[in-house]
Coordinates of N, CA, C and O in Angstrom, one line a residue:
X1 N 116.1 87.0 85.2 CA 114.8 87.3 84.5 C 115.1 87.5 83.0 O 114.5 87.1 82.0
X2 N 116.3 88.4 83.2 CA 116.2 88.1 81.2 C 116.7 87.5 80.8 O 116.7 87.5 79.6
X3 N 117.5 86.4 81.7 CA 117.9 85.1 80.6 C 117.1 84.3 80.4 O 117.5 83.6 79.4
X4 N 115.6 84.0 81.1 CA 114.5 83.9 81.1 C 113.6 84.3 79.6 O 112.6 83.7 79.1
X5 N 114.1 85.2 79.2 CA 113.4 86.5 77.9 C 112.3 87.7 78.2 O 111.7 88.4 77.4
X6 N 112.2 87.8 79.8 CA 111.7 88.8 80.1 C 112.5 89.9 80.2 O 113.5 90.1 80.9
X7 N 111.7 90.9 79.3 CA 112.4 92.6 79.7 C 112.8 93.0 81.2 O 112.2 92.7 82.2
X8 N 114.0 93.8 81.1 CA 114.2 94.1 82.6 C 115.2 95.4 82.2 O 116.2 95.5 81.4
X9 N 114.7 96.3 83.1 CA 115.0 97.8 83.2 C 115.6 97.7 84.3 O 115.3 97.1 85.4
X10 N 116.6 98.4 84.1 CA 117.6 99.0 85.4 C 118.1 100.2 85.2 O 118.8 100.7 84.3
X11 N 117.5 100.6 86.5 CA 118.4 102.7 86.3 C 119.1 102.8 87.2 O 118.7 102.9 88.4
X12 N 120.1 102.7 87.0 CA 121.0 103.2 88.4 C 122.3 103.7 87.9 O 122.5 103.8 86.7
X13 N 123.5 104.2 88.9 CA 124.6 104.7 88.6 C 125.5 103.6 88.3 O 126.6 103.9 87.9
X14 N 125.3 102.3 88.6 CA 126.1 101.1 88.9 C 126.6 100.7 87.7 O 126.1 100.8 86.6
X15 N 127.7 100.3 87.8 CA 128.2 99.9 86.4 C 127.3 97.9 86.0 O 127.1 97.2 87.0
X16 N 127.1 97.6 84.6 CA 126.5 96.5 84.9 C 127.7 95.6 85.0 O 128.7 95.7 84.2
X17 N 127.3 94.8 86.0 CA 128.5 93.9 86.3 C 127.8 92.1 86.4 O 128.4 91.1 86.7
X18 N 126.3 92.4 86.0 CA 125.9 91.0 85.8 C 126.2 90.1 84.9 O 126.5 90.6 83.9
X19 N 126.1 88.7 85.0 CA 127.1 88.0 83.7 C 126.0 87.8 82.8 O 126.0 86.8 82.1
X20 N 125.4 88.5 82.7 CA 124.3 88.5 81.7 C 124.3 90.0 81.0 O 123.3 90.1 80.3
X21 N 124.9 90.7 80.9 CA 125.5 92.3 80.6 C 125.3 92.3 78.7 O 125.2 93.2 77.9
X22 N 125.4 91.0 78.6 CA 124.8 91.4 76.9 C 123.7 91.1 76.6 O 123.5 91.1 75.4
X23 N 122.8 90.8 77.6 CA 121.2 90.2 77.0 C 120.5 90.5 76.1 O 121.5 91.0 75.4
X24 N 119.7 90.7 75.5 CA 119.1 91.6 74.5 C 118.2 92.0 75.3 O 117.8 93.1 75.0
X25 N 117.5 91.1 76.7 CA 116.6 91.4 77.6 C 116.2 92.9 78.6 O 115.2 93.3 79.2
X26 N 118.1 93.5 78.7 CA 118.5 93.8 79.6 C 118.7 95.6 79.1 O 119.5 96.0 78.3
X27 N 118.0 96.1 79.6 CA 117.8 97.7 79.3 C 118.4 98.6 80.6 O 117.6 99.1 81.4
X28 N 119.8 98.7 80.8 CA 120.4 99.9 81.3 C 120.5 101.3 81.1 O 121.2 101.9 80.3
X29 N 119.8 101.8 81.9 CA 120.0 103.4 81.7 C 120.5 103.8 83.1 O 119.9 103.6 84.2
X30 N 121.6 104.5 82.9 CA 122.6 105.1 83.7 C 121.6 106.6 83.8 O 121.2 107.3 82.9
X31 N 121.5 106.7 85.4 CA 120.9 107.6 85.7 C 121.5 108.6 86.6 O 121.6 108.0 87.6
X32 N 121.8 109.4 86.7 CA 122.5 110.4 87.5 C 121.5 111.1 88.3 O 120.5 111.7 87.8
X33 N 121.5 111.1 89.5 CA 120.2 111.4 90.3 C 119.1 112.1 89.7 O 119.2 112.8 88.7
X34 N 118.1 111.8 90.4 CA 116.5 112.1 89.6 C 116.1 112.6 90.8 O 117.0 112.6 91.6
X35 N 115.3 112.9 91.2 CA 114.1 113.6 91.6 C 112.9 112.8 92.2 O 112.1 112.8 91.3
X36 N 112.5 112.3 93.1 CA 111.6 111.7 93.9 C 110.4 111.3 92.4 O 110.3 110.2 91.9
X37 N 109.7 112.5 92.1 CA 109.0 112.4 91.1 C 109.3 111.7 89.6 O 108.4 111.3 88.8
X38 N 110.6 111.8 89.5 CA 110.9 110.6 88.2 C 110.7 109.1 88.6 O 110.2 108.2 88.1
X39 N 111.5 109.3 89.9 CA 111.4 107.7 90.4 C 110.2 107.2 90.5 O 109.9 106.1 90.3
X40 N 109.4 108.3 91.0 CA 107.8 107.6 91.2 C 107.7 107.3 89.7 O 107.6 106.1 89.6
X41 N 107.6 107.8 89.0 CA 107.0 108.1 87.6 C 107.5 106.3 86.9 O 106.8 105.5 86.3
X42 N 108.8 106.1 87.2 CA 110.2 105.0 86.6 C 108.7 104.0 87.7 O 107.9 103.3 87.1
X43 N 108.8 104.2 88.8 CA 108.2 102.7 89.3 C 106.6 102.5 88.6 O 106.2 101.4 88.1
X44 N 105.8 103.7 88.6 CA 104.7 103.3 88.0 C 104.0 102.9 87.1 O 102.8 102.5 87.2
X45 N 105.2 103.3 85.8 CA 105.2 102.3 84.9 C 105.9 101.1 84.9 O 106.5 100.9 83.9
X46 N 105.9 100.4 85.9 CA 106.8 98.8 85.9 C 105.5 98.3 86.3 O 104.8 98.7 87.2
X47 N 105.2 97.3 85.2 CA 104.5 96.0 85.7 C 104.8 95.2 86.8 O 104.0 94.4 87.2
X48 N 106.2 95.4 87.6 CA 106.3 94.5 88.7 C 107.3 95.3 89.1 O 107.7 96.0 88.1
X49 N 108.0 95.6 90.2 CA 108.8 96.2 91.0 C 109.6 95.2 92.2 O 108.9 94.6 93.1
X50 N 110.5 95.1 92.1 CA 111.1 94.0 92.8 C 112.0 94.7 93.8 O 112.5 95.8 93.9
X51 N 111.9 93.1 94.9 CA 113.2 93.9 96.1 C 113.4 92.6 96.4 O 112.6 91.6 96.3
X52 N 114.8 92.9 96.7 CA 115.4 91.4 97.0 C 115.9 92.0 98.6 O 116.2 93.2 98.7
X53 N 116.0 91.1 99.6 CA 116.5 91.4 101.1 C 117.8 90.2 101.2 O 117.6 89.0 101.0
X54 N 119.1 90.8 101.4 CA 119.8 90.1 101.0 C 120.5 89.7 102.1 O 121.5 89.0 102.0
X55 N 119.8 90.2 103.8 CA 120.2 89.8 105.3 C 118.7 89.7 105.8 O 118.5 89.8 107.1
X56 N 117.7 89.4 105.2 CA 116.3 88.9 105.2 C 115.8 90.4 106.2 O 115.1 90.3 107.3
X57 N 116.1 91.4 105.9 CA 115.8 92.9 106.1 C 114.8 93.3 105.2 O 114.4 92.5 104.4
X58 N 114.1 94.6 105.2 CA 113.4 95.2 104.1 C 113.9 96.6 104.4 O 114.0 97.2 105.5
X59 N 114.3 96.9 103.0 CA 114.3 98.6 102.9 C 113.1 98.7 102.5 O 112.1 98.1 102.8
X60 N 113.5 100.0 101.4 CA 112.8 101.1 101.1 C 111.5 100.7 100.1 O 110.3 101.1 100.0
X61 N 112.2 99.8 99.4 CA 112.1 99.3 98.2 C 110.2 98.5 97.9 O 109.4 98.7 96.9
X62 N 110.1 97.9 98.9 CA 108.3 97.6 99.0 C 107.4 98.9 99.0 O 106.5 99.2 98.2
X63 N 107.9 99.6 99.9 CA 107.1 100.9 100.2 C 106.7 101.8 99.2 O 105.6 102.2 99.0
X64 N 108.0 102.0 98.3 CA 108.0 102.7 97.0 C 107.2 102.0 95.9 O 106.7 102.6 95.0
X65 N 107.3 100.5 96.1 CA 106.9 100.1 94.7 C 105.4 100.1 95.1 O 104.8 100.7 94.3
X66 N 104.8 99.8 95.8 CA 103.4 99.5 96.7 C 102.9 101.1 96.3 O 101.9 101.3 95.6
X67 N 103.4 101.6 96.7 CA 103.4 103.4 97.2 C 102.7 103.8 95.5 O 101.7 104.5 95.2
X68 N 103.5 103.3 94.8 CA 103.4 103.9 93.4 C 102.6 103.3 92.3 O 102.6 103.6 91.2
X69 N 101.7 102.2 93.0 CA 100.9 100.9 92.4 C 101.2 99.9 91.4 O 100.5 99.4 90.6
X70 N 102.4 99.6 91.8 CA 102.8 98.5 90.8 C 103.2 97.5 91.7 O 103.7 97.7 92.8
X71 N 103.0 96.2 90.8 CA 102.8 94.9 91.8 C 104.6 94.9 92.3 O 105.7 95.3 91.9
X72 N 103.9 94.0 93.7 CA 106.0 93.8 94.6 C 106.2 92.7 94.2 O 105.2 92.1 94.4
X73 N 106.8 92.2 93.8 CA 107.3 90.5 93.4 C 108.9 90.9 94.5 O 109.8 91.7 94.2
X74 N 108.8 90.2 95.7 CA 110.1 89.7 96.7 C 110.3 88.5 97.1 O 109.6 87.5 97.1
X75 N 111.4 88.6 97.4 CA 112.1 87.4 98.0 C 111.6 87.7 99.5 O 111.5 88.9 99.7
X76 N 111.3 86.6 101.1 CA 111.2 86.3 102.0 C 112.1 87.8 102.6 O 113.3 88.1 102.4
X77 N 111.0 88.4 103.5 CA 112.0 89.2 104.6 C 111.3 89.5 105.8 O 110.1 89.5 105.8
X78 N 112.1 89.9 107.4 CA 111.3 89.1 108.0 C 110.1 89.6 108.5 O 109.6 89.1 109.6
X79 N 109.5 90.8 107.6 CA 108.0 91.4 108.6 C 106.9 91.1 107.3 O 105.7 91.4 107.5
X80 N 107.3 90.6 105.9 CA 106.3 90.7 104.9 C 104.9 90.1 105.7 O 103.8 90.5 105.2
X81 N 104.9 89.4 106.4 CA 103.9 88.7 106.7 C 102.7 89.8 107.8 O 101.5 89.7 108.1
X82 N 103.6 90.4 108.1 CA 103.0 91.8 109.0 C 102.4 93.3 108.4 O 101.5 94.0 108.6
X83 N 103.7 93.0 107.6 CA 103.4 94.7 106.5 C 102.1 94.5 105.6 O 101.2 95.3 105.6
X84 N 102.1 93.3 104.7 CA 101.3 93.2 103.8 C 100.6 91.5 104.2 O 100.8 90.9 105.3
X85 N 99.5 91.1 102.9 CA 99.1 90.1 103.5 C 99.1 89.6 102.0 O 98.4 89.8 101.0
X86 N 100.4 88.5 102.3 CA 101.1 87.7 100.8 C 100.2 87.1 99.8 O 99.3 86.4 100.4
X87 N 100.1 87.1 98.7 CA 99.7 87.1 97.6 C 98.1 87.3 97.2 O 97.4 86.7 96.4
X88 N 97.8 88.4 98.2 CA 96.9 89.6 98.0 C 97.1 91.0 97.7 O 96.3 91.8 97.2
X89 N 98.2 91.1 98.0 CA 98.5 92.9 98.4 C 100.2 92.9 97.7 O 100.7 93.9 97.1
X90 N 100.8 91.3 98.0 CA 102.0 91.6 97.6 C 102.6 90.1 97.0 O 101.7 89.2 97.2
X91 N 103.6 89.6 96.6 CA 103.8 88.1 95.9 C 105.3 88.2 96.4 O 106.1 89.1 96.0
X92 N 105.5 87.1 97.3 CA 106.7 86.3 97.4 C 107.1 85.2 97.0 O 106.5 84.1 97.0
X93 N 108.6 85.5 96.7 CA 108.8 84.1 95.9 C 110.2 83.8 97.1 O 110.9 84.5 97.8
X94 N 110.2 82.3 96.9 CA 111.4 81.3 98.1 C 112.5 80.7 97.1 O 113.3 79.9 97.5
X95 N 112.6 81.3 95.7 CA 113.7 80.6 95.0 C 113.9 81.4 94.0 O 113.1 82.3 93.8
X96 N 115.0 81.2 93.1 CA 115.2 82.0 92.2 C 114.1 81.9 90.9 O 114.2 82.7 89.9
X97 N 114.6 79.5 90.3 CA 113.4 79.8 89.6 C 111.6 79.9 89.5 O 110.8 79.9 88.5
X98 N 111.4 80.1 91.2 CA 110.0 80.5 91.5 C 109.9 82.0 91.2 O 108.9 82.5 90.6
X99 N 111.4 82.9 91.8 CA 110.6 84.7 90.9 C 110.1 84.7 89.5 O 109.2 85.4 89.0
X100 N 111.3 83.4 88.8 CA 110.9 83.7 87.3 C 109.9 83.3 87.1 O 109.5 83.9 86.1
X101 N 109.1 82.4 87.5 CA 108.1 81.4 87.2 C 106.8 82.5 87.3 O 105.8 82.4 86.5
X102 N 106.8 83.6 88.4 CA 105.9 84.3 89.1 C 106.0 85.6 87.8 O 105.0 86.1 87.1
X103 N 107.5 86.1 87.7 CA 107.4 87.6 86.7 C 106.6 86.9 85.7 O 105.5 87.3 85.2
X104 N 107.2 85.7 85.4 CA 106.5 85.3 83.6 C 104.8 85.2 83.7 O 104.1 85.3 82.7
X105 N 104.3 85.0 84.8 CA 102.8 84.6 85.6 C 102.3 85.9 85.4 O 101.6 86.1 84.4
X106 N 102.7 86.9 86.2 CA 102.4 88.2 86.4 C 102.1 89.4 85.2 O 101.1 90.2 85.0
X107 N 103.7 89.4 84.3 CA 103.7 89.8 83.1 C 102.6 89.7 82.4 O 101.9 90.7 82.1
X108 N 102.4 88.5 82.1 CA 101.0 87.9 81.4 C 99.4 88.0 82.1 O 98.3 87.9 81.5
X109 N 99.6 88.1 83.1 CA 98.3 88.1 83.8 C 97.5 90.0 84.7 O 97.4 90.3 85.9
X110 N 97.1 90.6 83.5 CA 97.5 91.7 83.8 C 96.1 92.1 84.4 O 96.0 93.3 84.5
X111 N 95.2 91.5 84.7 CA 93.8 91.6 85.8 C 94.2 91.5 87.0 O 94.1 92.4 87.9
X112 N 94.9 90.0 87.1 CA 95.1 89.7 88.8 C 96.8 90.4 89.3 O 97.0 90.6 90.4
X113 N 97.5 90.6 88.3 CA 98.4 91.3 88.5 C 98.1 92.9 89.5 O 98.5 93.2 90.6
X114 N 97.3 93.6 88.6 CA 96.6 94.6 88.9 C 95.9 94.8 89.8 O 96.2 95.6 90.7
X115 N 94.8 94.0 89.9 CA 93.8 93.7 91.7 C 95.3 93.5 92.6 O 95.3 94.3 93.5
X116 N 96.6 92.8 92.6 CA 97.3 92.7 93.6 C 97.9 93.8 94.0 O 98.1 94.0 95.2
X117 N 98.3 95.3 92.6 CA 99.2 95.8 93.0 C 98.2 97.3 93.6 O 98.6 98.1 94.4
X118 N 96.9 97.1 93.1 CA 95.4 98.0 93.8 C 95.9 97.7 95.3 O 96.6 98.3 96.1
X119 N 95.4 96.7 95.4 CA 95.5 96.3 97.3 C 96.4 96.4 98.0 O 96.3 96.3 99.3
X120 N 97.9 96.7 96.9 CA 99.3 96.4 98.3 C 99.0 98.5 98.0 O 99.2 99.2 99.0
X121 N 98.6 98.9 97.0 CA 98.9 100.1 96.8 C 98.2 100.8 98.2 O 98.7 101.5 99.1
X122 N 96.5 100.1 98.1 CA 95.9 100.7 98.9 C 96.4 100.7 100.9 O 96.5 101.4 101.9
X123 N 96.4 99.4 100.4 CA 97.4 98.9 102.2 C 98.3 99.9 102.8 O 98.2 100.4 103.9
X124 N 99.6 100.4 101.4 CA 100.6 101.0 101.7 C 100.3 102.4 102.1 O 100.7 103.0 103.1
X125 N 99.2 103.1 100.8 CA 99.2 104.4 101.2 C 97.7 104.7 102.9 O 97.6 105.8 103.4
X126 N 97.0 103.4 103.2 CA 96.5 103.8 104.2 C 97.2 103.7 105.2 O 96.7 104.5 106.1
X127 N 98.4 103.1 105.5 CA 99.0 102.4 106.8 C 100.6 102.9 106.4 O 100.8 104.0 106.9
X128 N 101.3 102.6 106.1 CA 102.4 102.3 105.2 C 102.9 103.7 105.3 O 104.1 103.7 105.4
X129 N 102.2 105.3 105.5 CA 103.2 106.3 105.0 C 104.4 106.5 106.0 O 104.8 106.0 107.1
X130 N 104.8 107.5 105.4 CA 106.3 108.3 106.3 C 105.9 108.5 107.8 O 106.5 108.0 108.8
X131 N 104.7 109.4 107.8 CA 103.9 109.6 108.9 C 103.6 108.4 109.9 O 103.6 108.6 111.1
X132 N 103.4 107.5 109.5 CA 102.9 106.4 110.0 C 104.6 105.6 110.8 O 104.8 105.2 111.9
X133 N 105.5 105.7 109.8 CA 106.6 104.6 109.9 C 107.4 105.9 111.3 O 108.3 105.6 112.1
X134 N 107.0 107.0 111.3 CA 107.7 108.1 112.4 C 107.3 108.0 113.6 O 108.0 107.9 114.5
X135 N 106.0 107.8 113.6 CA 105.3 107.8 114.7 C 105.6 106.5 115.5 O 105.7 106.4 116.7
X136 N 105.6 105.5 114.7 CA 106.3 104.2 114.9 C 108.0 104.2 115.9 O 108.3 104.0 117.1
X137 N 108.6 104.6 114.9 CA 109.6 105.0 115.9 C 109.8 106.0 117.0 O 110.6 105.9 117.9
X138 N 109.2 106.6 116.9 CA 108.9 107.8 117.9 C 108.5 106.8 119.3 O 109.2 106.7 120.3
X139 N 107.5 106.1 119.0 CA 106.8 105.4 119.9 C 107.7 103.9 120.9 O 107.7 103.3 121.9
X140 N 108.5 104.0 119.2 CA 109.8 102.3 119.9 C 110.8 102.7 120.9 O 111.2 102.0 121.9
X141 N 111.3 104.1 120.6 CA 112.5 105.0 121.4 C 111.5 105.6 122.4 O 112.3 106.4 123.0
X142 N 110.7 105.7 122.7 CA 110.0 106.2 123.5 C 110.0 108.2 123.8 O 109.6 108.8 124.9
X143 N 110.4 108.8 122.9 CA 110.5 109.9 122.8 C 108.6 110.6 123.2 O 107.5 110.1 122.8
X144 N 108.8 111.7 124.0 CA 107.1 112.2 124.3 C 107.4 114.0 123.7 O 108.4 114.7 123.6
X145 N 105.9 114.2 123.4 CA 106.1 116.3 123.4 C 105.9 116.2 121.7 O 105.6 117.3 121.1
X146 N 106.0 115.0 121.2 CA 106.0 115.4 119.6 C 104.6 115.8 118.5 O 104.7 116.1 117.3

């Protein structure tokens, strides 16, 4: 994405080890744990919030950005089609240069960007919470009394 020339923020403890490490695009800030409430704060100002599934799994990573109302721009994982309802609520991309094609779409398109990241927000926080994903498991392990 930023060899691309789109801005890209990264907070993490990680040292950068991408071969792109001198971009002018590329904004590292070394974060030493934060607080639930920073992170929310860090995702909801991102125009786009990304998660890449790299054994075609989903963490955390939808929930929170959805959670916090900023659009998901992902790669293919295997329940998007269940969790959310794709390129209403959430935007998947099947290639590398399709994310870029989509951040640079999105970046710029800040109405339909926003109606998307409204709808995955609202999806997430009606369906989507803690509460919701517990009771789920509760119900798959078959545990009773709770």
């Amino acid at each position: 994405l930023a060899d691309a020339g789109l801005e890209v923020h990264a907070f993490s403890l990680a040292p950068i080890t991408w071969p792109t490490q001198n971009n002018k695009f590329i904004y590292h800030q070394v974060l030493n744990k934060i607080t639930y409430d920073e992170y929310s704060n860090i995702l909801n100002k991102a125009k786009i919030g990304f998660h890449h599934s790299w054994m075609g799994d989903i963490t955390f990573r939808p929930f929170e950005v959805t959670g916090c109302g900023s659009l998901l721009l992902t790669d293919k994982f295997d329940s998007e089609f269940t969790l959310w309802d794709v390129n209403k609520e959430i935007v998947v991309y099947n290639s590398e240069k399709e994310m870029v094609e989509l951040a640079k779409y999105y970046v710029n398109s800040e109405v339909e960007r926003n109606e998307i990241a409204l709808k995955g927000n609202i999806k997430t926080s009606k369906i989507h919470k803690w509460s919701d994903r517990l009771l789920k498991l509760v119900s798959l392990i078959g545990v009773s009394n709770i």
